[in-house]
Short mmCIF file of C-alpha atoms in Angstrom, two decimals:
data_model
loop_
_atom_site.label_atom_id
_atom_site.label_comp_id
_atom_site.label_asym_id
_atom_site.label_seq_id
_atom_site.Cartn_x
_atom_site.Cartn_y
_atom_site.Cartn_z
CA MET A 787 0.15 -0.17 0.44
CA ASN A 788 3.17 2.12 0.97
CA SER A 789 4.52 2.09 -2.78
CA LEU A 790 0.95 2.77 -4.31
CA ILE A 791 0.74 5.84 -1.82
CA TYR A 792 4.14 6.96 -2.84
CA LEU A 793 3.94 6.46 -6.81
CA PHE A 794 0.72 8.38 -6.33
CA GLY A 795 2.36 11.49 -4.23
CA THR A 796 5.74 10.89 -7.65
CA LEU A 797 3.63 11.30 -10.59
CA ALA A 798 1.16 13.84 -8.67
CA SER A 799 4.10 16.20 -8.14
CA ALA A 800 5.60 15.20 -11.36
CA ALA A 801 2.50 16.35 -13.29
CA MET A 802 2.94 19.85 -11.92
CA PRO A 803 6.30 20.86 -14.70
CA PHE A 804 3.85 19.39 -17.46
CA LEU A 805 0.94 21.99 -16.41
CA LEU A 806 3.56 24.71 -16.19
CA MET A 807 5.44 23.06 -19.70
CA PRO A 808 2.54 24.99 -22.21
CA ILE A 809 2.56 28.37 -20.72
CA MET A 810 6.43 28.44 -20.61
CA THR A 811 6.54 27.08 -23.94
CA SER A 812 3.71 29.32 -25.34
CA TYR A 813 5.14 32.43 -23.53
CA LEU A 814 9.11 32.29 -24.08
CA THR A 815 11.15 32.02 -27.02
CA PRO A 816 12.57 28.95 -27.49
CA ASN A 817 16.37 30.55 -26.61
CA GLU A 818 14.75 32.13 -23.55
CA TYR A 819 13.57 29.18 -22.54
CA GLY A 820 17.20 27.02 -22.92
CA LYS A 821 18.26 29.80 -20.98
CA MET A 822 16.11 28.92 -18.48
CA THR A 823 16.68 25.14 -19.13
CA LEU A 824 20.02 26.03 -17.86
CA ILE A 825 18.92 28.01 -14.89
CA VAL A 826 17.99 25.02 -13.85
CA THR A 827 20.61 23.08 -14.81
CA LEU A 828 22.98 24.49 -12.66
CA PHE A 829 20.80 24.85 -9.34
CA THR A 830 20.64 20.84 -9.33
CA PHE A 831 24.53 21.20 -9.61
CA ILE A 832 24.37 23.77 -6.88
CA LEU A 833 22.28 21.83 -4.68
CA PRO A 834 23.25 18.02 -3.75
CA ILE A 835 27.42 21.11 -3.58
CA LEU A 836 25.75 23.34 -1.10
CA THR A 837 23.10 20.08 1.47
CA LEU A 838 27.26 17.49 1.26
CA ASN A 839 24.06 15.08 1.83
CA ALA A 840 23.06 15.62 4.61
CA PRO A 841 19.16 14.21 4.62
CA ALA A 842 20.78 11.34 3.47
CA TYR A 843 22.65 10.66 6.49
CA ILE A 844 20.19 11.70 9.08
CA GLN A 845 17.91 9.20 7.21
CA ARG A 846 20.54 6.27 7.52
CA CYS A 847 21.56 7.61 11.41
CA TYR A 848 17.19 6.84 11.57
CA PHE A 849 18.40 2.81 11.24
CA ASP A 850 20.86 2.38 12.91
CA SER A 851 21.54 0.22 15.67
CA ASP A 852 21.63 2.84 18.39
CA GLY A 853 19.30 5.25 16.49
CA LEU A 854 19.53 9.25 15.88
CA THR A 855 20.47 10.51 18.72
CA ARG A 856 20.53 14.24 19.78
CA GLY A 857 24.65 14.27 19.57
CA LYS A 858 24.79 13.24 16.33
CA LEU A 859 22.11 15.85 15.30
CA ILE A 860 24.05 18.46 16.71
CA SER A 861 27.59 16.70 15.15
CA VAL A 862 26.28 16.83 11.80
CA PHE A 863 24.68 20.29 11.33
CA LYS A 864 27.91 21.70 12.87
CA VAL A 865 29.89 20.13 9.61
CA LEU A 866 27.35 21.00 7.71
CA ILE A 867 27.36 25.03 9.12
CA PHE A 868 30.95 25.34 8.59
CA TYR A 869 31.01 23.18 5.82
CA ILE A 870 28.27 25.40 3.66
CA LEU A 871 29.96 28.43 4.71
CA ILE A 872 33.16 27.57 2.37
CA VAL A 873 31.11 26.90 0.22
CA SER A 874 28.91 29.70 -0.63
CA LEU A 875 31.95 31.47 -0.05
CA VAL A 876 33.67 29.77 -3.52
CA LEU A 877 30.69 29.77 -5.82
CA ILE A 878 29.90 33.52 -4.98
CA ILE A 879 33.62 34.37 -5.56
CA TYR A 880 33.50 32.66 -9.12
CA LYS A 881 30.17 33.19 -9.96
CA SER A 882 31.44 34.80 -13.28
CA GLU A 883 32.90 31.93 -14.22
CA ILE A 884 30.63 29.75 -13.02
CA PHE A 885 28.14 31.16 -15.66
CA THR A 886 30.42 31.48 -18.20
CA LEU A 887 30.63 27.65 -18.40
CA PHE A 888 27.10 27.20 -18.20
CA LYS A 889 26.11 29.93 -20.72
CA ILE A 890 24.09 31.70 -18.81
CA GLU A 891 24.64 35.17 -20.19
CA ASP A 892 23.22 38.32 -18.81
CA VAL A 893 21.92 37.21 -15.74
CA ASP A 894 21.09 39.39 -12.42
CA SER A 895 24.11 40.55 -10.55
CA ASN A 896 22.50 38.05 -7.74
CA LEU A 897 21.14 34.81 -9.44
CA MET A 898 24.10 33.11 -7.66
CA TYR A 899 22.89 34.14 -4.22
CA ILE A 900 18.88 33.43 -5.08
CA LEU A 901 20.00 29.55 -5.79
CA ILE A 902 22.60 29.15 -2.93
CA LEU A 903 19.38 30.60 -0.85
CA THR A 904 17.06 28.24 -2.64
CA ALA A 905 19.60 24.98 -1.92
CA LEU A 906 19.71 25.37 1.89
CA CYS A 907 16.28 26.03 2.39
CA TYR A 908 16.25 22.60 0.14
CA VAL A 909 18.26 20.81 3.25
CA PHE A 910 15.23 21.14 5.60
CA TYR A 911 12.82 20.14 3.19
CA ASP A 912 14.16 17.20 2.86
CA THR A 913 15.65 15.72 6.23
CA GLN A 914 11.59 16.48 6.60
CA LEU A 915 10.34 14.09 3.96
CA LEU A 916 12.99 11.96 4.39
CA LEU A 917 11.83 11.20 7.88
CA TYR A 918 8.61 10.73 6.80
CA ASN A 919 10.05 8.06 4.40
CA ALA A 920 12.01 6.61 7.21
CA LYS A 921 8.63 6.69 9.26
CA GLY A 922 7.00 4.68 6.47
CA SER A 923 4.66 8.19 6.79
CA ALA A 924 3.90 7.81 2.74
CA LEU A 925 0.76 9.66 3.25
CA LYS A 926 2.47 12.67 4.87
CA TYR A 927 5.25 12.44 2.78
CA THR A 928 3.11 11.72 -0.69
CA ILE A 929 0.97 15.44 0.42
CA LEU A 930 4.16 17.94 1.38
CA LEU A 931 5.47 16.55 -2.07
CA PHE A 932 2.76 17.81 -4.00
CA LEU A 933 2.06 20.59 -2.20
CA GLN A 934 5.65 21.98 -2.76
CA SER A 935 5.56 20.85 -6.44
CA PHE A 936 2.12 22.48 -6.73
CA LEU A 937 3.50 26.51 -5.30
CA VAL A 938 6.89 25.77 -7.90
CA LEU A 939 3.59 25.57 -10.11
CA VAL A 940 2.16 28.34 -9.43
CA PHE A 941 4.53 30.90 -8.33
CA SER A 942 6.27 30.36 -11.62
CA THR A 943 3.32 31.54 -13.79
CA TRP A 944 2.92 34.16 -11.54
CA PHE A 945 6.31 35.73 -12.12
CA LEU A 946 6.48 34.29 -15.62
CA TYR A 947 3.31 36.40 -16.27
CA GLN A 948 4.63 39.82 -14.00
CA GLY A 949 7.70 39.68 -16.59
CA PHE A 950 10.41 37.92 -15.19
CA GLY A 951 11.49 35.61 -18.04
CA VAL A 952 13.71 33.05 -17.46
CA PHE A 953 14.42 33.40 -14.05
CA SER A 954 10.64 32.87 -13.58
CA ARG A 955 11.40 29.31 -12.10
CA ALA A 956 14.04 30.66 -9.86
CA TYR A 957 12.04 32.32 -7.92
CA GLY A 958 8.65 30.16 -7.70
CA SER A 959 10.93 27.90 -6.58
CA LEU A 960 12.19 30.46 -3.97
CA LEU A 961 9.49 31.71 -2.78
CA SER A 962 8.15 27.91 -2.64
CA ILE A 963 10.66 26.51 -0.45
CA LEU A 964 10.65 29.28 1.30
CA LEU A 965 7.18 28.85 2.69
CA PHE A 966 8.01 25.59 3.30
CA LEU A 967 10.68 26.24 5.30
CA PHE A 968 9.06 27.29 8.23
CA ILE A 969 6.82 24.36 8.14
CA SER A 970 9.76 22.05 7.95
CA ILE A 971 12.04 23.65 11.24
CA TYR A 972 8.20 23.47 12.82
CA PHE A 973 8.31 19.55 12.36
CA LEU A 974 12.00 19.03 12.55
CA VAL A 975 11.25 20.80 16.01
CA ARG A 976 8.96 18.51 17.17
CA TYR A 977 9.76 15.72 15.53
CA PHE A 978 13.89 15.74 17.29
CA LYS A 979 11.98 16.20 20.01
CA GLU A 980 10.31 13.45 20.62
CA ASN A 981 11.70 10.97 19.03
CA LEU A 982 15.53 11.46 19.55
CA ILE A 983 16.91 8.41 21.47
CA GLY A 984 19.59 9.31 24.65
CA LYS A 985 19.67 13.02 25.87
CA ASN A 986 23.48 13.37 24.90
CA THR A 987 24.47 16.92 23.32
CA SER A 988 28.04 16.44 23.52
CA TYR A 989 29.77 17.27 20.85
CA LYS A 990 30.88 13.98 19.60
CA ILE A 991 34.33 14.10 16.97
CA GLY A 992 33.61 10.19 15.79
CA ILE A 993 29.93 10.50 14.78
CA GLU A 994 31.74 14.17 12.58
CA LYS A 995 34.70 12.17 11.08
CA ASP A 996 31.83 9.01 10.26
CA TYR A 997 29.48 12.18 8.19
CA LEU A 998 32.58 13.53 6.61
CA LYS A 999 33.31 10.16 5.40
CA TYR A 1000 29.69 9.37 4.09
CA GLY A 1001 29.30 13.03 2.74
CA ILE A 1002 32.50 13.99 1.25
CA GLY A 1003 33.02 10.59 0.42
CA PHE A 1004 29.47 10.03 -1.51
CA LEU A 1005 29.75 13.66 -3.04
CA PRO A 1006 31.93 12.63 -5.85
CA HIS A 1007 29.17 10.45 -6.60
CA VAL A 1008 26.59 13.13 -6.69
CA LEU A 1009 28.62 15.46 -9.05
CA SER A 1010 29.51 12.54 -11.99
CA SER A 1011 26.13 11.93 -11.55
CA LEU A 1012 24.80 15.14 -12.01
CA LEU A 1013 27.49 16.43 -14.73
CA LEU A 1014 26.70 12.56 -16.29
CA GLY A 1015 23.18 14.39 -16.66
CA VAL A 1016 23.57 17.58 -17.17
CA PHE A 1017 26.81 17.59 -19.62
CA ASP A 1018 24.56 17.41 -22.09
CA LYS A 1019 23.40 20.11 -22.19
CA ILE A 1020 26.58 21.67 -20.89
CA VAL A 1021 27.71 20.36 -24.63
CA ILE A 1022 25.22 21.33 -26.67
CA ALA A 1023 25.71 25.21 -25.69
CA ASN A 1024 28.83 25.40 -25.98
CA PHE A 1025 29.25 23.49 -29.53
CA LEU A 1026 25.43 24.22 -31.27
CA THR A 1027 22.40 26.90 -29.67
CA ILE A 1028 20.56 28.05 -27.37
CA ASP A 1029 17.77 26.61 -29.37
CA ASP A 1030 19.55 22.92 -29.31
CA VAL A 1031 19.69 23.37 -25.52
CA ALA A 1032 15.91 24.15 -25.68
CA ILE A 1033 15.22 21.64 -28.19
CA TYR A 1034 16.43 18.87 -26.07
CA ALA A 1035 15.86 20.02 -22.83
CA ILE A 1036 11.95 19.41 -24.01
CA SER A 1037 12.56 15.83 -24.30
CA ALA A 1038 14.89 15.49 -20.76
CA GLN A 1039 11.59 17.30 -19.04
CA TYR A 1040 9.34 14.48 -20.62
CA THR A 1041 11.68 11.51 -20.05
CA SER A 1042 12.60 13.33 -16.54
CA ILE A 1043 9.12 12.25 -15.37
CA LEU A 1044 10.85 8.43 -15.21
CA LEU A 1045 13.54 9.51 -12.76
CA ILE A 1046 10.30 11.13 -10.58
CA VAL A 1047 8.70 8.01 -10.63
CA SER A 1048 11.53 6.12 -10.19
CA GLN A 1049 12.61 7.49 -6.85
CA GLY A 1050 8.98 6.62 -5.56
CA LEU A 1051 8.44 3.41 -6.50
CA ASN A 1052 12.40 3.20 -4.87
CA ARG A 1053 11.10 4.85 -1.28
CA GLU A 1054 9.58 1.24 -0.40
CA TRP A 1055 12.67 -0.66 -1.87
CA VAL A 1056 15.00 1.41 0.03
CA LYS A 1057 13.06 0.71 3.82
CA LYS A 1058 12.68 -3.19 2.92
CA TYR A 1059 16.56 -3.69 1.82
CA PHE A 1060 17.18 -0.82 5.15
CA ASP A 1061 15.14 -3.08 6.96
CA HIS A 1062 16.31 -6.81 5.94
CA GLY A 1063 18.46 -6.52 3.25
CA TYR A 1064 19.08 -9.75 0.49
CA THR A 1065 16.48 -11.78 0.93
CA LEU A 1066 13.99 -13.90 -1.51
CA SER A 1067 10.96 -12.18 -0.55
CA ASN A 1068 12.82 -8.56 -1.33
CA ILE A 1069 14.94 -9.92 -4.09
CA ARG A 1070 11.42 -11.11 -5.83
CA TYR A 1071 9.95 -7.07 -4.85
CA ARG A 1072 12.78 -5.83 -6.39
CA ASN A 1073 12.26 -7.48 -9.56
CA ARG A 1074 9.19 -6.86 -9.61
CA LEU A 1075 10.26 -3.24 -9.75
CA ILE A 1076 12.50 -3.79 -12.34
CA LEU A 1077 9.79 -4.71 -15.03
CA ILE A 1078 7.53 -2.28 -13.79
CA GLN A 1079 10.40 0.11 -14.61
CA LEU A 1080 10.05 -1.38 -18.27
CA VAL A 1081 7.00 -0.98 -18.49
CA VAL A 1082 6.48 2.48 -17.65
CA VAL A 1083 9.43 3.51 -20.21
CA ILE A 1084 6.74 1.45 -23.20
CA ILE A 1085 4.20 3.54 -22.65
CA PHE A 1086 5.82 6.95 -22.35
CA TYR A 1087 7.04 6.16 -25.43
CA LEU A 1088 4.00 5.21 -27.04
CA SER A 1089 2.17 8.63 -25.65
CA SER A 1090 4.95 11.24 -27.04
CA ASP A 1091 2.73 12.46 -29.48
CA LEU A 1092 -0.09 13.06 -27.51
CA PHE A 1093 2.78 14.93 -24.75
CA TYR A 1094 3.92 17.12 -27.55
CA TYR A 1095 0.45 17.82 -28.79
CA LEU A 1096 -1.23 19.18 -25.38
CA PHE A 1097 1.45 20.53 -24.00
CA VAL A 1098 4.48 21.79 -26.44
CA ASP A 1099 4.36 24.86 -28.15
CA GLU A 1100 4.50 24.08 -32.19
CA ARG A 1101 7.88 26.21 -32.42
CA TYR A 1102 9.57 23.18 -30.34
CA ILE A 1103 10.30 20.23 -32.79
CA LYS A 1104 9.67 16.82 -31.93
CA ASN A 1105 12.94 14.37 -32.56
CA ASN A 1106 12.12 10.76 -32.13
CA MET A 1107 16.13 10.00 -31.96
CA ILE A 1108 16.66 12.16 -29.17
CA LEU A 1109 12.99 11.10 -27.11
CA LEU A 1110 14.17 7.64 -27.72
CA CYS A 1111 17.29 8.16 -26.70
CA LEU A 1112 16.60 9.88 -23.74
CA LEU A 1113 13.97 6.95 -22.37
CA MET A 1114 16.79 4.26 -22.87
CA ALA A 1115 19.16 6.31 -20.72
CA GLN A 1116 16.35 7.10 -17.80
CA LEU A 1117 15.75 2.78 -18.03
CA PHE A 1118 19.41 1.87 -17.25
CA HIS A 1119 19.35 4.73 -14.03
CA MET A 1120 16.61 3.87 -13.32
CA ILE A 1121 17.54 0.02 -13.24
CA TYR A 1122 20.95 1.78 -10.95
CA MET A 1123 19.07 3.25 -8.09
CA VAL A 1124 17.56 0.43 -7.60
CA PHE A 1125 20.83 -1.72 -7.61
CA SER A 1126 23.10 1.33 -5.94
CA VAL A 1127 21.21 1.26 -2.61
CA LYS A 1128 22.83 -1.78 -0.86
CA LEU A 1129 25.87 -0.27 -1.64
CA ASN A 1130 25.29 2.90 0.04
CA TYR A 1131 23.56 1.38 2.66
CA GLU A 1132 27.24 -0.28 3.30
CA LYS A 1133 28.55 3.42 3.08
CA ARG A 1134 30.94 2.42 0.12
CA SER A 1135 30.22 5.75 -1.42
CA SER A 1136 33.54 6.10 -2.82
CA LEU A 1137 32.62 2.93 -5.25
CA LEU A 1138 29.78 4.36 -6.80
CA SER A 1139 31.46 7.73 -6.97
CA VAL A 1140 34.39 5.22 -9.29
CA LEU A 1141 31.72 3.68 -11.09
CA THR A 1142 29.32 7.21 -12.09
CA PHE A 1143 32.78 9.01 -13.18
CA ILE A 1144 33.42 6.08 -15.35
CA SER A 1145 30.30 6.21 -17.35
CA LEU A 1146 30.52 10.34 -17.30
CA CYS A 1147 33.87 9.68 -19.02
CA VAL A 1148 32.62 7.41 -21.52
CA ASN A 1149 29.28 9.94 -22.00
CA ALA A 1150 32.24 13.06 -22.40
CA PHE A 1151 34.36 10.93 -24.69
CA ILE A 1152 31.22 10.09 -26.75
CA SER A 1153 28.83 13.25 -26.75
CA LEU A 1154 32.27 15.43 -27.99
CA ALA A 1155 32.64 12.88 -30.17
CA LEU A 1156 29.63 12.54 -31.89
CA VAL A 1157 28.45 16.25 -31.53
CA GLY A 1158 30.30 17.86 -34.49
CA THR A 1159 28.47 15.58 -36.30
CA GLN A 1160 25.39 14.23 -34.81
CA GLY A 1161 24.57 17.09 -33.62
CA VAL A 1162 22.48 17.16 -30.74
CA VAL A 1163 21.42 13.33 -31.44
CA GLY A 1164 25.58 12.02 -30.50
CA VAL A 1165 25.23 13.86 -27.13
CA ALA A 1166 22.06 11.98 -27.04
CA PHE A 1167 23.64 8.81 -27.62
CA GLY A 1168 26.49 9.40 -24.87
CA THR A 1169 23.90 9.64 -22.22
CA VAL A 1170 22.91 6.02 -22.95
CA VAL A 1171 26.04 4.61 -23.45
CA GLY A 1172 27.10 6.31 -20.26
CA MET A 1173 23.48 5.77 -18.59
CA LEU A 1174 24.33 1.77 -20.29
CA THR A 1175 28.06 1.44 -18.49
CA LYS A 1176 27.00 2.55 -14.61
CA VAL A 1177 24.47 -0.04 -14.76
CA ILE A 1178 26.79 -3.25 -15.99
CA LEU A 1179 29.32 -2.30 -12.92
CA VAL A 1180 26.73 -1.82 -10.40
CA VAL A 1181 24.90 -4.83 -10.90
CA MET A 1182 28.22 -6.87 -11.17
CA LEU A 1183 29.31 -5.43 -7.82
CA SER A 1184 25.91 -5.52 -5.67
CA ARG A 1185 26.31 -9.51 -5.82
CA ASP A 1186 26.66 -11.06 -2.85
CA ASN A 1187 26.27 -14.50 -1.36
CA ASN A 1188 22.75 -14.10 -0.01
CA PHE A 1189 21.98 -13.17 -3.49
CA ASP A 1190 23.05 -15.88 -4.70
CA LYS A 1191 21.62 -18.14 -2.30
CA CYS A 1192 18.33 -17.60 -3.22
CA ILE A 1193 18.20 -16.81 -6.95
CA ARG A 1194 19.02 -20.87 -6.47
CA THR A 1195 16.29 -20.79 -3.53
#
């Protein structure tokens, strides 16, 4: 039942970008839509750099044998605050170079501050979501996710009609997450007051080292994963045109809902594995999960014409090869997420980083080799091969004796 609730919530939240798309594509030119896409891409890159995976670590502590203590929580936030100050300063100092790399030209000088503030607010929001997931509160998780996505839609549309243009999505996200910041802080204070184990609030250097090992060890994996996802847009922006970015972004927007669906389906799988590991029933559940994801991808491919007819302005041309490549890439990434749970639970984040970096290198090599002759399609094909490489490696490394025994059983 929880799986269905998670899936419903993620589908409902994923519907919001679809509802926003016909408004954006009719109001903005392909060039403007491409610039807005690059701003959103930059934000998705900044977010994990600033948060240092703190919400996921707090969720992981919930499942530890000694639970989530006050000492752990205080130590995590001490490290996080110091880390955020340093990284924010670096981002502000080098904001011009970062904007140039992402081909974001003629932007408001305050854009970097807006992106940083939005990312910081997401720490509290994501922590609230993941603790709902850890407690199995699927309904509360779904309601929170839906409301936040709905407010992004409302505020982004309002800013668009107020003349903010390519910055409307950034301001819409900031305003929505600011509203939820106060809700999340209230929830977290109440949750920690009622549920934290132990009264110890001392400075625990051992926990800080553990968090740094987890967060910094996972950071290369997250950054490589993000580069794997945004590298295509950076290559297109630098070697082709911003209009090509917009055309590619429409297909990427359509296929990105698969990732959101996968995250919803995986919530229950993460909880099952964290609770019991590789049992026979869990392996069967995992295999059904992969089959469901395959079916969803097929449905999305067959529904693409309807999507373009309903949600996309006629100025944005559909390219079937780009769409097919990105659907396959998302399928491979969805499978990767399922198998990577085991390595993530074992805190082998450095290994995940290596896998993703290898995948990124494969993607970069193929994309740069083909962009000159095949254009956007060549970049999309590089993404497919990069994702496939990552899947093959993680499947090989996530096998263990219990897995083999269950399969024979």
